[in-house]
Short mmCIF file of C-alpha atoms in Angstrom, two decimals:
data_model
loop_
_atom_site.label_atom_id
_atom_site.label_comp_id
_atom_site.label_asym_id
_atom_site.label_seq_id
_atom_site.Cartn_x
_atom_site.Cartn_y
_atom_site.Cartn_z
CA MET A 5 0.00 0.00 0.00
CA ALA A 6 1.17 3.56 -0.74
CA LYS A 7 2.97 5.38 2.06
CA ILE A 8 3.30 9.12 1.46
CA ALA A 9 6.13 11.36 2.62
CA TYR A 10 4.79 14.91 2.49
CA ILE A 11 7.35 17.61 1.66
CA LEU A 12 5.97 20.57 3.62
CA LEU A 13 7.33 24.01 2.70
CA CYS A 14 6.09 26.66 5.11
CA HIS A 15 6.98 30.08 6.53
CA LYS A 16 4.35 30.98 9.14
CA ASP A 17 1.60 29.71 11.46
CA PRO A 18 3.63 27.24 13.57
CA ASP A 19 0.51 25.94 15.33
CA GLY A 20 -1.09 25.21 11.96
CA ILE A 21 2.06 23.40 10.80
CA VAL A 22 2.09 21.25 13.93
CA ALA A 23 -1.59 20.38 13.45
CA GLN A 24 -0.97 19.55 9.78
CA ALA A 25 1.98 17.25 10.61
CA GLN A 26 0.06 15.48 13.38
CA ARG A 27 -2.96 15.03 11.11
CA LEU A 28 -0.94 13.53 8.25
CA THR A 29 1.22 11.24 10.37
CA ALA A 30 -1.75 9.98 12.39
CA ALA A 31 -2.97 8.34 9.18
CA GLY A 32 0.30 6.43 8.82
CA ASP A 33 2.16 8.81 6.51
CA PHE A 34 5.31 10.89 6.97
CA VAL A 35 6.20 14.60 6.92
CA SER A 36 9.46 16.39 6.11
CA ILE A 37 9.40 20.09 7.02
CA HIS A 38 11.33 23.05 5.70
CA PHE A 39 10.49 26.19 7.69
CA ASP A 40 11.67 29.38 5.98
CA ALA A 41 14.76 30.90 7.62
CA ARG A 42 13.18 34.34 7.22
CA ALA A 43 10.63 33.33 9.85
CA PRO A 44 11.51 33.82 13.54
CA ARG A 45 13.67 31.11 15.07
CA GLU A 46 11.30 30.94 18.05
CA ALA A 47 8.48 29.85 15.72
CA PHE A 48 10.66 27.08 14.28
CA GLU A 49 11.64 25.92 17.76
CA ARG A 50 7.95 25.74 18.72
CA ILE A 51 7.38 23.37 15.80
CA GLN A 52 10.42 21.25 16.70
CA THR A 53 9.41 21.01 20.35
CA ALA A 54 5.79 20.10 19.58
CA LEU A 55 6.80 17.35 17.11
CA LYS A 56 9.90 16.10 18.93
CA GLY A 57 8.42 12.72 19.89
CA ASN A 58 6.87 12.04 16.49
CA GLY A 59 9.09 9.57 14.64
CA SER A 60 7.19 10.16 11.40
CA VAL A 61 8.37 13.78 11.20
CA THR A 62 11.77 14.98 10.07
CA PHE A 63 13.27 18.37 9.18
CA ALA A 64 15.48 19.66 6.39
CA ARG A 65 19.09 19.67 7.60
CA LYS A 66 19.27 23.46 7.28
CA ARG A 67 16.84 26.34 6.84
CA ILE A 68 17.04 28.46 3.69
CA LYS A 69 15.87 32.06 3.35
CA CYS A 70 13.29 31.66 0.59
CA GLY A 71 12.21 34.28 -1.91
CA TRP A 72 9.45 33.96 -4.48
CA GLY A 73 10.86 33.23 -7.93
CA GLU A 74 14.32 32.37 -6.57
CA TRP A 75 16.41 29.20 -6.62
CA SER A 76 16.06 29.19 -2.82
CA LEU A 77 12.59 27.59 -3.13
CA VAL A 78 14.02 24.69 -5.15
CA GLU A 79 16.96 24.36 -2.76
CA ALA A 80 14.58 24.18 0.22
CA THR A 81 12.53 21.53 -1.59
CA ILE A 82 15.62 19.45 -2.35
CA LEU A 83 16.80 19.65 1.27
CA ALA A 84 13.40 18.57 2.63
CA THR A 85 13.18 15.78 0.04
CA GLN A 86 16.67 14.50 0.87
CA ALA A 87 15.72 14.43 4.55
CA ALA A 88 12.55 12.47 3.75
CA VAL A 89 14.37 9.91 1.56
CA GLU A 90 16.91 9.27 4.31
CA ALA A 91 14.44 9.22 7.23
CA PHE A 92 11.56 7.26 5.68
CA PRO A 93 12.78 4.17 3.76
CA TYR A 94 9.22 2.82 3.54
CA ALA A 95 7.78 5.91 1.82
CA THR A 96 6.59 5.03 -1.69
CA HIS A 97 5.52 8.52 -2.80
CA PHE A 98 6.69 12.07 -2.08
CA TYR A 99 4.05 14.84 -2.19
CA MET A 100 4.78 18.59 -2.21
CA LEU A 101 2.59 20.72 0.09
CA SER A 102 2.54 24.27 1.43
CA GLY A 103 1.43 25.39 4.86
CA ASP A 104 -2.00 26.50 3.60
CA CYS A 105 -2.82 23.24 1.78
CA MET A 106 -5.49 20.94 3.24
CA PRO A 107 -6.61 17.40 2.31
CA ILE A 108 -9.97 17.20 0.50
CA LYS A 109 -10.12 13.40 0.54
CA SER A 110 -9.47 10.77 3.19
CA ALA A 111 -6.05 9.16 3.63
CA GLU A 112 -7.70 5.87 2.69
CA TYR A 113 -8.85 7.36 -0.63
CA ALA A 114 -5.43 8.99 -1.28
CA HIS A 115 -3.54 5.73 -0.73
CA ALA A 116 -5.94 3.77 -2.97
CA PHE A 117 -5.64 6.47 -5.65
CA LEU A 118 -1.84 6.22 -5.73
CA ASP A 119 -1.92 2.40 -5.65
CA ARG A 120 -4.15 2.32 -8.72
CA GLU A 121 -1.38 3.10 -11.25
CA GLU A 122 2.41 3.31 -11.23
CA LEU A 123 2.66 6.99 -12.15
CA ASP A 124 4.27 10.31 -11.33
CA TYR A 125 1.94 13.33 -11.10
CA ILE A 126 3.57 16.57 -12.17
CA GLU A 127 2.49 19.28 -14.59
CA SER A 128 4.99 19.17 -17.43
CA PHE A 129 4.42 21.25 -20.58
CA ASP A 130 6.94 22.32 -23.19
CA PHE A 131 8.36 25.65 -22.02
CA PHE A 132 8.68 27.25 -25.44
CA THR A 133 5.60 25.95 -27.31
CA SER A 134 2.95 25.88 -24.57
CA ASP A 135 0.98 28.92 -23.40
CA TRP A 136 1.47 28.08 -19.72
CA ILE A 137 3.08 31.49 -19.08
CA LYS A 138 0.31 34.06 -19.53
CA THR A 139 2.12 37.33 -18.73
CA GLY A 140 5.62 38.68 -18.19
CA ILE A 141 8.97 37.50 -19.53
CA LYS A 142 9.26 34.01 -21.02
CA GLU A 143 12.50 32.79 -22.67
CA GLU A 144 14.30 35.54 -20.72
CA ARG A 145 13.70 33.43 -17.62
CA LEU A 146 16.20 30.92 -19.00
CA ILE A 147 18.64 32.54 -21.40
CA TYR A 148 19.73 35.33 -19.03
CA ARG A 149 21.23 34.95 -15.57
CA HIS A 150 19.12 36.31 -12.73
CA TRP A 151 20.90 37.32 -9.52
CA PHE A 152 18.23 39.72 -8.25
CA ASN A 153 14.62 39.27 -7.14
CA GLU A 154 12.10 40.95 -9.43
CA ARG A 155 9.76 41.69 -6.53
CA ALA A 156 12.30 43.10 -4.08
CA GLN A 157 14.89 44.54 -6.51
CA LYS A 158 12.93 45.46 -9.62
CA ARG A 159 15.44 47.95 -11.04
CA LEU A 160 18.40 45.63 -10.57
CA PHE A 161 16.43 42.68 -11.95
CA TYR A 162 15.54 44.39 -15.23
CA GLY A 163 18.75 46.42 -15.36
CA SER A 164 20.97 43.33 -15.22
CA MET A 165 18.85 41.68 -17.91
CA GLN A 166 19.18 44.72 -20.20
CA VAL A 167 22.95 44.76 -19.73
CA GLN A 168 23.15 41.08 -20.71
CA GLN A 169 20.98 41.79 -23.77
CA ARG A 170 23.19 44.67 -24.88
CA LEU A 171 26.38 42.65 -24.40
CA GLY A 172 24.98 39.59 -26.18
CA LEU A 173 25.33 37.38 -23.11
CA ALA A 174 22.36 35.11 -23.81
CA ARG A 175 23.23 31.51 -22.88
CA GLN A 176 22.23 28.15 -24.25
CA VAL A 177 19.88 25.74 -22.50
CA PRO A 178 21.68 22.45 -21.58
CA ALA A 179 21.70 20.58 -24.90
CA ASP A 180 20.28 17.28 -23.66
CA LEU A 181 17.32 18.80 -21.79
CA GLN A 182 13.87 19.71 -23.05
CA ILE A 183 12.80 22.51 -20.69
CA MET A 184 9.34 21.88 -19.28
CA ILE A 185 7.09 24.06 -17.14
CA GLY A 186 4.20 23.53 -14.73
CA SER A 187 2.91 23.84 -11.20
CA GLN A 188 5.35 23.24 -8.35
CA TRP A 189 2.84 21.01 -6.53
CA TRP A 190 3.83 17.48 -7.53
CA CYS A 191 3.56 13.88 -6.28
CA LEU A 192 6.43 11.61 -7.34
CA ARG A 193 7.27 7.95 -6.79
CA ARG A 194 10.29 7.03 -4.69
CA ARG A 195 12.39 5.79 -7.60
CA THR A 196 11.73 9.04 -9.46
CA VAL A 197 12.76 11.17 -6.49
CA GLU A 198 15.93 9.11 -5.99
CA ALA A 199 16.76 9.48 -9.71
CA VAL A 200 16.28 13.27 -9.48
CA LEU A 201 18.56 13.51 -6.42
CA ASP A 202 21.23 11.38 -8.15
CA PHE A 203 20.98 13.64 -11.20
CA CYS A 204 21.48 16.70 -8.96
CA ARG A 205 24.69 15.19 -7.57
CA GLN A 206 26.07 14.20 -10.98
CA ARG A 207 25.08 17.12 -13.24
CA LYS A 208 26.66 20.21 -11.71
CA ASP A 209 26.31 22.00 -15.05
CA VAL A 210 22.52 21.68 -14.93
CA MET A 211 22.44 22.78 -11.30
CA ARG A 212 24.48 25.89 -12.18
CA PHE A 213 22.10 26.67 -15.04
CA PHE A 214 18.93 26.48 -12.94
CA ARG A 215 20.44 28.40 -10.01
CA THR A 216 20.28 31.61 -12.06
CA THR A 217 17.02 31.01 -13.93
CA TRP A 218 13.92 32.95 -12.87
CA ILE A 219 11.08 31.06 -11.08
CA PRO A 220 12.91 27.69 -11.29
CA ASP A 221 10.34 25.97 -9.06
CA GLU A 222 8.11 25.96 -12.17
CA THR A 223 10.78 24.38 -14.42
CA PHE A 224 13.39 22.40 -12.42
CA PHE A 225 11.53 19.28 -11.29
CA GLN A 226 9.23 19.46 -14.31
CA THR A 227 12.23 19.27 -16.66
CA LEU A 228 14.20 16.63 -14.74
CA VAL A 229 11.26 14.26 -14.27
CA ARG A 230 10.45 14.41 -17.99
CA HIS A 231 14.16 13.78 -18.74
CA LEU A 232 14.46 10.79 -16.39
CA VAL A 233 11.06 9.08 -16.58
CA PRO A 234 9.31 7.53 -19.61
CA GLU A 235 6.45 9.72 -20.83
CA ALA A 236 3.94 6.88 -20.34
CA GLU A 237 4.64 6.94 -16.60
CA ILE A 238 3.90 10.65 -16.18
CA ARG A 239 0.50 12.28 -15.75
CA SER A 240 0.90 15.96 -16.58
CA ARG A 241 -1.34 17.20 -13.81
CA THR A 242 -1.19 18.17 -10.16
CA LEU A 243 -3.12 16.35 -7.44
CA THR A 244 -3.58 19.65 -5.59
CA PHE A 245 -6.67 21.67 -6.52
CA LEU A 246 -5.97 25.36 -7.04
CA MET A 247 -7.60 28.13 -9.07
CA PHE A 248 -6.42 31.57 -10.12
CA THR A 249 -8.24 34.88 -10.52
CA ASP A 250 -7.99 37.07 -13.61
CA TYR A 251 -5.17 38.88 -11.78
CA GLY A 252 -3.09 35.71 -11.55
CA MET A 253 -3.59 35.32 -7.80
CA PRO A 254 -4.66 32.04 -6.13
CA VAL A 255 -8.32 31.81 -5.17
CA THR A 256 -8.70 31.40 -1.40
CA PHE A 257 -11.18 28.89 0.02
CA TYR A 258 -13.42 29.57 3.04
CA ASN A 259 -15.84 27.74 5.31
CA ASP A 260 -18.65 27.50 2.74
CA HIS A 261 -16.48 25.67 0.19
CA TYR A 262 -16.45 22.25 1.90
CA ASP A 263 -18.84 20.48 -0.51
CA LEU A 264 -17.30 22.14 -3.55
CA LEU A 265 -13.80 20.96 -2.59
CA LEU A 266 -14.82 17.36 -1.87
CA SER A 267 -16.33 16.98 -5.33
CA GLN A 268 -13.08 17.87 -7.16
CA ASP A 269 -10.82 15.16 -8.60
CA TYR A 270 -7.89 16.07 -6.38
CA LEU A 271 -6.39 14.93 -3.08
CA PHE A 272 -5.52 18.35 -1.57
CA ALA A 273 -6.57 21.98 -2.06
CA ARG A 274 -4.59 25.20 -1.98
CA LYS A 275 -5.05 27.70 -0.55
CA VAL A 276 -7.33 27.52 2.47
CA SER A 277 -7.81 30.75 4.43
CA ALA A 278 -6.26 30.92 7.89
CA ASP A 279 -9.65 32.28 9.03
CA ALA A 280 -11.55 29.21 7.76
CA LYS A 281 -11.36 27.39 11.10
CA ASP A 282 -14.52 25.32 10.53
CA LEU A 283 -13.36 24.21 7.08
CA LYS A 284 -9.96 23.16 8.42
CA GLU A 285 -11.52 21.21 11.27
CA ARG A 286 -13.94 19.37 8.94
CA LEU A 287 -11.21 18.56 6.41
CA GLY A 288 -8.90 17.37 9.18
CA LYS A 289 -11.53 14.91 10.43
CA LEU A 290 -12.23 13.83 6.86
CA TYR A 291 -8.59 12.83 6.28
CA ALA A 292 -8.69 10.42 9.23
CA SER A 293 -12.07 8.90 8.28
CA ARG A 294 -12.63 5.51 6.66
CA GLY A 295 -15.25 4.16 4.28
CA VAL A 296 -16.21 7.58 2.87
CA GLN A 297 -17.49 7.54 -0.73
CA PHE A 298 -16.70 10.60 -2.85
CA THR A 299 -18.80 11.75 -5.79
CA ILE A 300 -16.53 13.52 -8.26
CA SER A 301 -18.21 16.24 -10.32
CA ASN A 302 -15.08 18.35 -10.92
CA GLU A 303 -17.07 21.51 -11.68
CA GLY A 304 -14.93 23.95 -9.66
CA ARG A 305 -13.05 25.68 -12.46
CA SER A 306 -15.96 25.80 -14.90
CA LEU A 307 -18.23 27.22 -12.19
CA PHE A 308 -15.58 29.82 -11.38
CA ARG A 309 -15.36 30.86 -15.06
CA PHE A 310 -19.15 30.94 -15.41
CA LEU A 311 -19.69 33.20 -12.41
CA THR A 312 -16.80 35.44 -13.40
CA GLY A 313 -18.29 35.83 -16.87
CA ARG A 314 -21.67 36.80 -15.46
CA GLY A 315 -19.98 39.52 -13.44
CA ARG A 316 -18.26 40.95 -16.49
CA VAL A 317 -21.51 41.47 -18.43
CA GLY A 318 -23.48 42.83 -15.48
CA ARG A 319 -25.55 39.69 -14.78
CA ARG A 320 -24.22 38.88 -11.33
CA PHE A 321 -27.08 38.90 -8.82
CA ALA A 322 -25.08 37.76 -5.78
CA PRO A 323 -21.52 38.02 -4.53
CA ARG A 324 -19.18 35.63 -6.29
CA PHE A 325 -18.51 32.67 -4.02
CA TRP A 326 -14.76 33.28 -3.90
CA GLU A 327 -15.24 36.95 -2.96
CA ARG A 328 -17.64 36.67 -0.03
CA GLU A 329 -14.78 37.36 2.33
CA ALA A 330 -14.07 41.04 1.63
CA SER A 331 -11.67 41.40 4.54
CA LEU A 332 -7.92 41.68 4.22
CA GLY A 333 -7.83 38.90 6.82
CA ARG A 334 -8.26 38.92 10.59
CA GLU A 335 -4.72 37.74 11.17
CA ARG A 336 -3.12 40.41 9.02
CA THR A 337 -1.72 43.76 10.10
CA LEU A 338 -1.96 46.81 7.85
CA MET A 339 0.20 49.82 8.69
CA MET A 340 -0.32 53.24 7.12
CA VAL A 341 2.19 56.11 7.26
CA THR A 342 0.73 59.56 6.60
CA CYS A 343 2.73 62.71 5.98
CA LYS A 344 2.20 65.81 3.84
CA LYS A 345 5.89 65.82 2.97
CA TRP A 346 5.92 62.78 0.74
CA HIS A 347 9.71 62.62 0.54
CA VAL A 348 9.91 62.33 4.34
CA ALA A 349 7.47 59.41 4.45
CA LYS A 350 9.31 57.72 1.59
CA ARG A 351 12.63 58.03 3.41
CA LEU A 352 11.12 56.56 6.54
CA VAL A 353 9.58 53.68 4.57
CA GLU A 354 12.88 52.98 2.80
CA ARG A 355 14.63 52.84 6.17
CA VAL A 356 11.92 50.52 7.54
CA ARG A 357 12.47 48.17 4.60
CA ASP A 358 16.23 48.16 5.18
CA VAL A 359 16.04 47.55 8.93
CA THR A 360 13.04 45.19 9.20
CA ASN A 361 12.68 43.61 5.72
CA LEU A 362 8.97 44.48 5.98
CA PRO A 363 7.11 44.80 2.63
CA ALA A 364 6.52 48.55 2.41
CA ILE A 365 5.15 50.65 -0.46
CA ASP A 366 5.27 54.38 -1.14
CA TYR A 367 2.14 56.48 -1.88
CA LEU A 368 -0.03 53.63 -3.18
CA PHE A 369 -3.22 55.68 -3.71
CA ASN A 370 -1.67 59.08 -4.44
CA GLU A 371 1.22 58.60 -6.85
CA GLY A 372 0.72 56.76 -10.12
CA ALA A 373 4.45 56.10 -10.50
CA THR A 374 4.70 54.15 -7.24
CA PRO A 375 6.48 50.85 -8.18
CA LEU A 376 4.09 47.89 -7.90
CA PRO A 377 4.18 44.27 -9.06
CA ASP A 378 2.10 43.22 -12.05
CA LEU A 379 -1.27 42.24 -10.55
CA GLY A 380 -3.08 41.74 -13.82
CA GLY A 381 -4.02 45.39 -14.42
CA ILE A 382 -5.69 46.37 -11.16
CA GLN A 383 -2.55 48.36 -10.25
CA THR A 384 -2.25 50.33 -13.49
CA THR A 385 -4.12 53.55 -12.56
CA LEU A 386 -4.85 55.46 -9.37
CA GLU A 387 -8.56 55.26 -10.20
CA LYS A 388 -8.45 51.45 -10.38
CA ARG A 389 -6.35 51.19 -7.22
CA THR A 390 -8.77 53.36 -5.26
CA ARG A 391 -11.92 51.71 -6.61
CA HIS A 392 -10.62 48.21 -5.81
CA ARG A 393 -8.59 49.26 -2.78
CA ARG A 394 -9.27 46.29 -0.49
CA ALA A 395 -8.83 43.78 -3.31
CA LEU A 396 -5.58 45.50 -4.29
CA VAL A 397 -4.15 45.46 -0.76
CA ARG A 398 -5.31 41.87 -0.23
CA MET A 399 -3.48 40.88 -3.43
CA LEU A 400 -0.33 42.65 -2.23
CA PHE A 401 -0.45 40.66 1.01
CA ASP A 402 -0.74 37.49 -1.08
CA TYR A 403 1.94 38.58 -3.56
CA TRP A 404 4.56 39.04 -0.86
CA GLN A 405 3.18 36.11 1.16
CA THR A 406 3.14 38.22 4.30
CA ASP A 407 0.85 39.00 7.21
CA ARG A 408 2.30 42.52 7.67
CA LEU A 409 2.23 45.27 5.06
CA LEU A 410 2.95 49.00 5.14
CA PHE A 411 2.10 51.80 2.72
CA CYS A 412 2.14 55.61 2.65
CA ILE A 413 -1.04 57.66 2.34
CA ASP A 414 -1.66 61.40 2.03
CA PRO A 415 -3.26 63.08 5.10
CA ALA A 416 -6.13 64.27 2.88
CA ASN A 417 -7.30 60.65 2.42
CA VAL A 418 -9.07 60.35 5.77
CA ASP A 419 -12.04 58.56 4.18
CA LEU A 420 -9.70 55.97 2.69
CA MET A 421 -8.05 55.49 6.09
CA GLN A 422 -11.47 55.05 7.66
CA ASP A 423 -12.40 52.42 5.09
CA PHE A 424 -9.36 50.34 5.97
CA TYR A 425 -10.06 50.81 9.67
CA ASN A 426 -13.50 49.28 9.04
CA ASP A 427 -11.78 46.07 7.92
CA LYS A 428 -11.36 43.00 10.11
CA ALA A 429 -7.58 43.23 9.85
CA ALA A 430 -5.51 44.92 12.54
CA VAL A 431 -4.88 48.47 11.28
CA ARG A 432 -2.39 51.03 12.58
CA LEU A 433 -1.64 54.61 11.56
CA LEU A 434 1.54 56.65 12.00
CA GLU A 435 1.43 60.41 11.43
CA ILE A 436 4.72 62.19 10.72
CA GLU A 437 4.30 65.76 11.94
CA CYS A 438 6.59 68.10 10.01
CA ASP A 439 7.53 71.77 10.18
CA PHE A 440 6.49 73.74 7.09
CA THR A 441 8.47 76.76 5.87
CA ASP A 442 6.88 79.30 3.53
CA ASP A 443 9.18 78.11 0.73
CA TYR A 444 7.98 74.53 1.16
CA LEU A 445 4.31 75.57 1.12
CA ILE A 446 4.87 77.67 -2.02
CA GLY A 447 6.48 74.65 -3.68
CA HIS A 448 3.53 72.51 -2.56
CA ALA A 449 1.10 75.03 -4.08
CA ARG A 450 2.93 74.80 -7.40
CA ARG A 451 3.05 71.00 -7.32
CA VAL A 452 -0.71 70.68 -6.85
CA GLY A 453 -1.55 73.41 -9.36
CA LEU A 454 -2.64 76.16 -6.93
CA ALA A 455 0.13 78.40 -8.19
CA GLY A 456 2.52 78.59 -11.12
CA ASP A 457 6.00 79.90 -11.73
CA ARG A 458 4.54 83.27 -12.77
CA THR A 459 1.96 83.66 -10.01
CA PRO A 460 2.39 87.18 -8.50
CA LYS A 461 3.96 87.37 -5.04
CA GLU A 462 0.86 89.19 -3.74
CA THR A 463 -1.35 86.23 -4.73
CA ILE A 464 1.02 83.74 -3.10
CA ASP A 465 1.14 85.83 0.07
CA ARG A 466 -2.65 85.69 0.28
CA LEU A 467 -2.61 81.96 -0.48
CA LEU A 468 -0.02 80.92 2.12
CA PRO A 469 -2.25 81.24 5.24
CA THR A 470 -4.97 79.19 3.51
CA ILE A 471 -2.54 76.42 2.53
CA ARG A 472 -1.02 76.35 6.02
CA TYR A 473 -4.50 76.11 7.54
CA ASP A 474 -5.42 73.35 5.07
CA VAL A 475 -2.42 71.26 6.13
CA LYS A 476 -3.30 71.75 9.80
CA PHE A 477 -6.97 70.96 9.09
CA GLU A 478 -6.02 67.60 7.53
CA SER A 479 -3.96 66.71 10.60
CA ASP A 480 -6.82 67.74 12.90
CA ARG A 481 -9.28 65.57 10.95
CA ILE A 482 -7.05 62.55 11.48
CA ARG A 483 -6.85 63.20 15.22
CA ASP A 484 -10.61 63.85 15.46
CA ALA A 485 -11.29 60.47 13.84
CA ASN A 486 -9.92 58.81 17.01
CA PHE A 487 -8.37 55.95 15.07
CA PRO A 488 -7.22 53.11 17.34
CA GLY A 489 -3.58 52.17 16.98
CA PHE A 490 -2.70 55.79 16.14
CA HIS A 491 0.91 56.93 16.66
CA ARG A 492 2.80 60.13 15.91
CA ILE A 493 6.43 61.12 15.44
CA ARG A 494 7.52 64.76 15.06
CA GLN A 495 10.26 66.59 13.22
CA SER A 496 10.82 68.73 16.30
CA ALA A 497 11.16 65.73 18.64
CA SER A 498 14.38 64.01 19.65
CA VAL A 499 15.44 60.57 18.47
CA ASP A 500 14.50 59.11 21.86
CA GLU A 501 11.05 60.75 21.76
CA ASN A 502 10.35 59.30 18.30
CA THR A 503 11.73 55.82 19.07
CA LEU A 504 8.89 54.52 21.26
CA PRO A 505 6.03 55.48 18.89
CA LEU A 506 7.94 53.84 16.03
CA ALA A 507 8.54 50.67 18.05
CA GLU A 508 4.86 50.43 18.98
CA PHE A 509 3.64 51.21 15.47
CA LEU A 510 5.94 48.68 13.75
CA ASP A 511 5.85 46.21 16.66
CA ILE A 512 9.63 45.89 16.61
CA PRO A 513 12.34 45.99 19.32
CA VAL A 514 13.25 49.44 20.64
CA GLU A 515 16.84 49.12 19.34
CA LYS A 516 15.63 48.66 15.75
CA ALA A 517 13.15 51.53 16.16
CA ARG A 518 15.94 53.80 17.41
CA GLU A 519 18.03 52.84 14.35
CA ILE A 520 15.16 54.02 12.13
CA ALA A 521 14.44 57.15 14.16
CA ALA A 522 18.12 58.15 14.04
CA THR A 523 18.16 58.30 10.22
CA GLY A 524 20.20 61.46 9.67
CA HIS A 525 18.53 62.99 6.62
CA LEU A 526 14.96 61.95 7.44
CA PHE A 527 13.41 65.43 7.71
CA VAL A 528 15.68 67.32 5.32
CA ASP A 529 13.71 69.22 2.62
#
C-alpha cells in the first residue's frame, strides 16, 4: 500500500504546521518540514518542540531564506526531500505541500488512488511551445542569468537583464534537456525522487544553469522528471486543486467551500484561508475517516469561469462565491504612514524596509508612478487602485506572502483610512508631523496646481495662510477620527522621543526603532 512522505514548505503559522503534521502522520504517513529561515527562530523551535516525539516527522538539515521566484525555493525543496528519503525508507511517494494546503479526501482514498497506477503526477508542458506562461517574460527566464529578485529589486532585476541583452550574453539551454514548465505542486514515486537527487549530484552543469534562472520551481523538477522518466509513466497534472483569478492570484477557500472541494478530482486543495477554522476542522476529520465515498463532479473551475463571466456582463445577482470574504484577513496587520511631505514618508519607509525587511510601499493611492508588481491590471491607474482598494491590498499581502504590510497615504485621504479601519484586519496609523516653511508651502502650491512659476507674489502671500491652515486641518481631521492604533512622530522631537512610537507602530524591538528614528537625513527638505 502507498505510504506518502509529504514535503511541507512553510513560513508561518507554527501551530497550523504542527496540526498539519500530526494530522498527516496519524494516518500512517510521513512529513518532512522546511520552515523558511526568514521566519523567527522561536516559531521554528515551537514546531520542533511540539513534534519532537513524532518519529514520522523529520526536518530539512538546514533552513534556507526563501524568496518567491528564486532558486532558494528549489533548494529548500531538495533539502526537505533528501531528509525524507533518508528518514523514511518505507515511503513510496513524495508529495509537495505548502502550509496552507489541506486534504480534501481521506487518507484511505489517497492511498488507494496512488496504488491504482504506477505513475508520477507533475504538470509538465513544453516551455517554449505551450501557453502556460500568460504574462511577463518568457525565454528571458532561462537565457539570461538572474541574480536579483524581481519583486524586491525590480530595477536591478531588469537592469541586469538589459545589460546582458546589450552585451549579447544570452546563454544556451543544456543541450540534452527539453525545458518543461508547470505547477510546483507534484507527487512523485520514490524511484523518481531518488533518480532526481542522483541527477542533482552528478550534473553540476545543470544545477548551475537552474540556479540563475527565474522562477525555477516551475521548471526544475518538471524538466528533470520528464528527462528521467518515460512519458507513459507521467501524468501531466497536479493532485492539488488550485484556481487563479484574472489577476493571476490564487483563489482562497473559506468555510462555505467544503462540498465544492470534496467533489473535485484532487487529493488536496490550496489555498485555504487561515480564518476558515470550521473548514480546516472538517477537512482534518475527513482525512482520518474511513469508508467515505466521494462523488466527483469536478465543476470547480468551470463554475468559477461561469460566475466570473456573469460579473463581467453585469448579470451577477449575488456576490461571487470566492469573494464573499471582503476582509484583508483577521490575522493580518496593515500599517499606514501619513505625511504631507511625501519625501519624508518615503525616506522613513525605505529605512523601515532596510532595517526590518517588511514589505513597504510608497504612496499607493496618491502617486501613479509608485512601483508595484504586475497584478493583472488592477494596479495600473490610481482610479483602479482606489476603486478596488481592499482587493488590491489583499493581493499585495498574497503577492509578498506576508501577514504585515505598510504603505504611505496622504493626510487628505481620511475617508480611505477610515475604510481600511473598518476592515477585520488589525490596522495602525503613523502620522509624521513636520515643520512647514513658507518656501515649502509655495512649492507645494505649485506641485498641486494652486500656483505657477509666474503667479504674483501678492497672490502667493494671500494663499499661504490658507494652505497652512489646510495642512493643519487635515492633521486635525485625522486626530478627530480617534483611530485606534494611532501613533505620531515629530520633526521637532528628539530621536529618543520618536523611538517609542515607532517601536509600537511597527511592533519591533526598541533598538531597531531607534536605528530608524536616528536616520540622519529623514526630515531634510
